[in-house]
Amino acid sequence: MSRPALRAVETTMPPEPVPATTAEVVTLALPPKQTAADWLLPRLASVATNVVPPLIMLALLLLVWEILCSGQGATLPPPSQVWRDANDLILDPFFVAGSQDIGLGWRVLTSLQRVAIGFGLAAIVGIAVGALVGQSTWAMRGLDPIFQVLRTVPPLAWLPISLAAFRDANPSAIFVIFITAIWPILINTSVGIRNIPQDYRNVSAVLRLNQFEFFWKIMLPSAAPYIFTGLRIGVGLAWLAIVAAEMLTGGVGIGFFIWDAWNSSKLSDIIIALVYIGIVGFVLDRLIAGLATIVTRGTAAN
């Protein structure tokens, strides 16, 4: 048979039957429904990891303090005596029994009001001047030596000058906070501005951004981690400065309370006030750190 005939026969032959196969049923496994316990347990474990170790160390420190200060000749009161002498300051921090006889909560709020004003002014001026110094070589050469000299002056050394200038204790204390907190903000801002990548500056030149747009869209976002580092240092120094300034200027702040308690030989009251100061300082630092994390999306140093 010729090849064309073979091809004709092959094409007319019926196809081989395909064996029937059984279709396999695939069951989709749904994820298990999350219960309240599945959501709560990991968070409780995280809280326990962060809270339990400090509580254990605090209990050990209190125990050592109690043992060392309970013997004869101890000059400091043990924790048990501090609780007996000053439990009203702990349990009721917002009592008002007179113009000067108020709880530590009100005293802390008074001091925080001064800190908010002084630190806010320091943040505004420090960021603005720091941006100028970081952006301008001539400004850096002219102002940086002056800033390096002024920042080494102790905070309380400014108090007599401020009292002579303002003739009032409250603005004098605010000025001391301002002059103490501004230096880390200013220096860190200028360093952050100088470290802006050249590519960002080239993009600004291509887009023809004006000075305000360059400051708002390029400088601030790039230098934000440095700025918030300076703000965290500055708020800690501001809180330290207000306590020291209030010891000398008087009023109803937490600093004057410590000085008045010392004159009245109330060591337990001083210890409780120190605890309040430490807790408030820690909260202020955490607030600035949390704001830095939000603004810089986690790039700020912790």
Coordinates of C-alpha atoms in Angstrom, one line a residue, residues 29-170:
A29 CA -9.2 23.1 55.1
L30 CA -10.5 26.2 56.6
P31 CA -8.3 28.0 59.2
P32 CA -9.4 27.4 62.7
K33 CA -11.6 30.1 64.2
Q34 CA -9.6 32.4 66.5
T35 CA -10.9 32.5 70.0
A36 CA -10.5 35.1 72.7
A37 CA -7.8 33.0 74.4
D38 CA -5.7 32.8 71.2
W39 CA -5.8 36.6 71.0
L40 CA -5.2 37.2 74.7
L41 CA -2.5 34.7 75.6
P42 CA 0.3 36.1 73.4
R43 CA -0.4 39.6 74.6
L44 CA -0.3 38.5 78.2
A45 CA 2.9 36.7 77.6
S46 CA 4.4 39.8 76.1
V47 CA 3.3 41.9 79.0
A48 CA 4.7 39.4 81.5
T49 CA 8.0 39.4 79.7
N50 CA 8.3 43.1 80.0
V51 CA 6.8 43.7 83.4
V52 CA 7.7 40.7 85.6
P53 CA 11.5 41.2 85.5
P54 CA 11.4 44.8 86.6
L55 CA 8.9 43.9 89.4
I56 CA 11.3 41.2 90.6
M57 CA 14.2 43.6 90.6
L58 CA 12.2 46.2 92.4
A59 CA 11.1 43.7 95.1
L60 CA 14.8 42.7 95.6
L61 CA 15.9 46.4 95.9
L62 CA 13.2 47.1 98.4
L63 CA 14.2 44.1 100.4
V64 CA 17.8 45.1 100.4
W65 CA 16.8 48.7 101.3
E66 CA 14.6 47.4 104.2
I67 CA 17.4 45.3 105.6
L68 CA 20.1 48.0 105.4
C69 CA 18.1 50.8 106.8
S70 CA 16.2 48.9 109.6
G71 CA 19.2 48.6 112.0
Q72 CA 20.4 51.0 114.6
G73 CA 22.2 54.1 113.4
A74 CA 20.6 54.1 109.9
T75 CA 20.3 57.6 108.5
L76 CA 17.6 56.8 105.9
P77 CA 14.1 55.5 106.6
P78 CA 13.3 51.9 105.3
P79 CA 10.4 51.4 102.9
S80 CA 8.1 50.3 105.7
Q81 CA 8.6 53.6 107.5
V82 CA 8.3 55.6 104.3
W83 CA 4.8 54.0 103.8
R84 CA 3.8 54.8 107.4
D85 CA 5.0 58.4 107.2
A86 CA 3.8 59.4 103.7
N87 CA 1.0 57.0 102.6
D88 CA -1.3 60.0 102.2
L89 CA 1.0 61.3 99.4
I90 CA 0.8 58.0 97.7
L91 CA -2.9 57.2 98.1
D92 CA -4.3 60.7 97.5
P93 CA -2.0 62.7 95.2
F94 CA -4.7 65.3 94.3
F95 CA -5.9 66.5 97.7
V96 CA -6.2 70.2 98.4
A97 CA -6.0 71.4 102.0
G98 CA -4.9 75.0 101.3
S99 CA -3.0 77.2 98.9
Q100 CA 0.3 75.5 99.7
D101 CA -0.9 72.2 101.2
I102 CA -1.8 70.3 98.0
G103 CA -1.0 66.8 96.8
L104 CA 2.0 65.8 94.8
G105 CA -0.2 65.2 91.7
W106 CA -1.0 68.9 91.6
R107 CA 2.6 69.9 92.2
V108 CA 3.7 67.7 89.3
L109 CA 1.1 69.2 87.0
T110 CA 2.3 72.7 87.9
S111 CA 5.9 71.7 87.1
L112 CA 4.8 70.0 83.9
Q113 CA 3.1 73.2 82.8
R114 CA 6.4 75.1 83.0
V115 CA 8.2 72.3 81.3
A116 CA 5.7 72.2 78.4
I117 CA 6.2 76.0 77.8
G118 CA 9.9 76.0 78.1
F119 CA 10.5 72.7 76.2
G120 CA 8.0 73.7 73.5
L121 CA 9.9 77.0 72.9
A122 CA 13.2 75.1 72.9
A123 CA 11.9 72.6 70.3
I124 CA 10.6 75.3 67.9
V125 CA 13.8 77.5 68.2
G126 CA 16.2 74.6 68.3
I127 CA 14.8 72.9 65.2
A128 CA 14.7 76.2 63.2
V129 CA 18.2 77.4 64.2
G130 CA 19.5 73.8 63.9
A131 CA 18.2 73.7 60.3
L132 CA 19.9 77.0 59.5
V133 CA 23.2 75.9 61.0
G134 CA 23.0 72.5 59.2
Q135 CA 22.1 74.0 55.9
S136 CA 24.5 77.0 55.8
T137 CA 28.2 76.6 56.1
W138 CA 28.7 80.2 57.1
A139 CA 26.1 80.0 59.9
M140 CA 27.8 76.8 61.2
R141 CA 31.2 78.5 61.2
G142 CA 29.8 81.6 63.0
L143 CA 27.4 80.1 65.5
D144 CA 28.7 76.6 66.3
P145 CA 31.6 77.9 68.5
I146 CA 29.2 80.1 70.4
F147 CA 26.8 77.3 70.9
Q148 CA 29.5 74.9 72.1
V149 CA 30.5 77.4 74.8
L150 CA 27.0 78.2 75.9
R151 CA 25.9 74.6 76.2
T152 CA 28.5 73.9 78.8
V153 CA 27.1 76.4 81.2
P154 CA 25.2 74.6 84.0
P155 CA 21.4 75.2 84.1
L156 CA 21.3 76.8 87.5
A157 CA 24.0 79.2 86.5
W158 CA 21.4 80.9 84.2
L159 CA 19.0 81.3 87.1
P160 CA 20.4 84.6 88.5
I161 CA 20.6 86.1 85.1
S162 CA 17.0 85.1 84.3
L163 CA 15.8 86.4 87.7
A164 CA 17.5 89.8 87.0
A165 CA 16.0 89.9 83.6
F166 CA 12.4 88.8 84.3
R167 CA 12.0 89.9 87.9
D168 CA 9.6 86.9 88.4
A169 CA 10.2 83.3 89.4
N170 CA 7.8 81.7 86.9

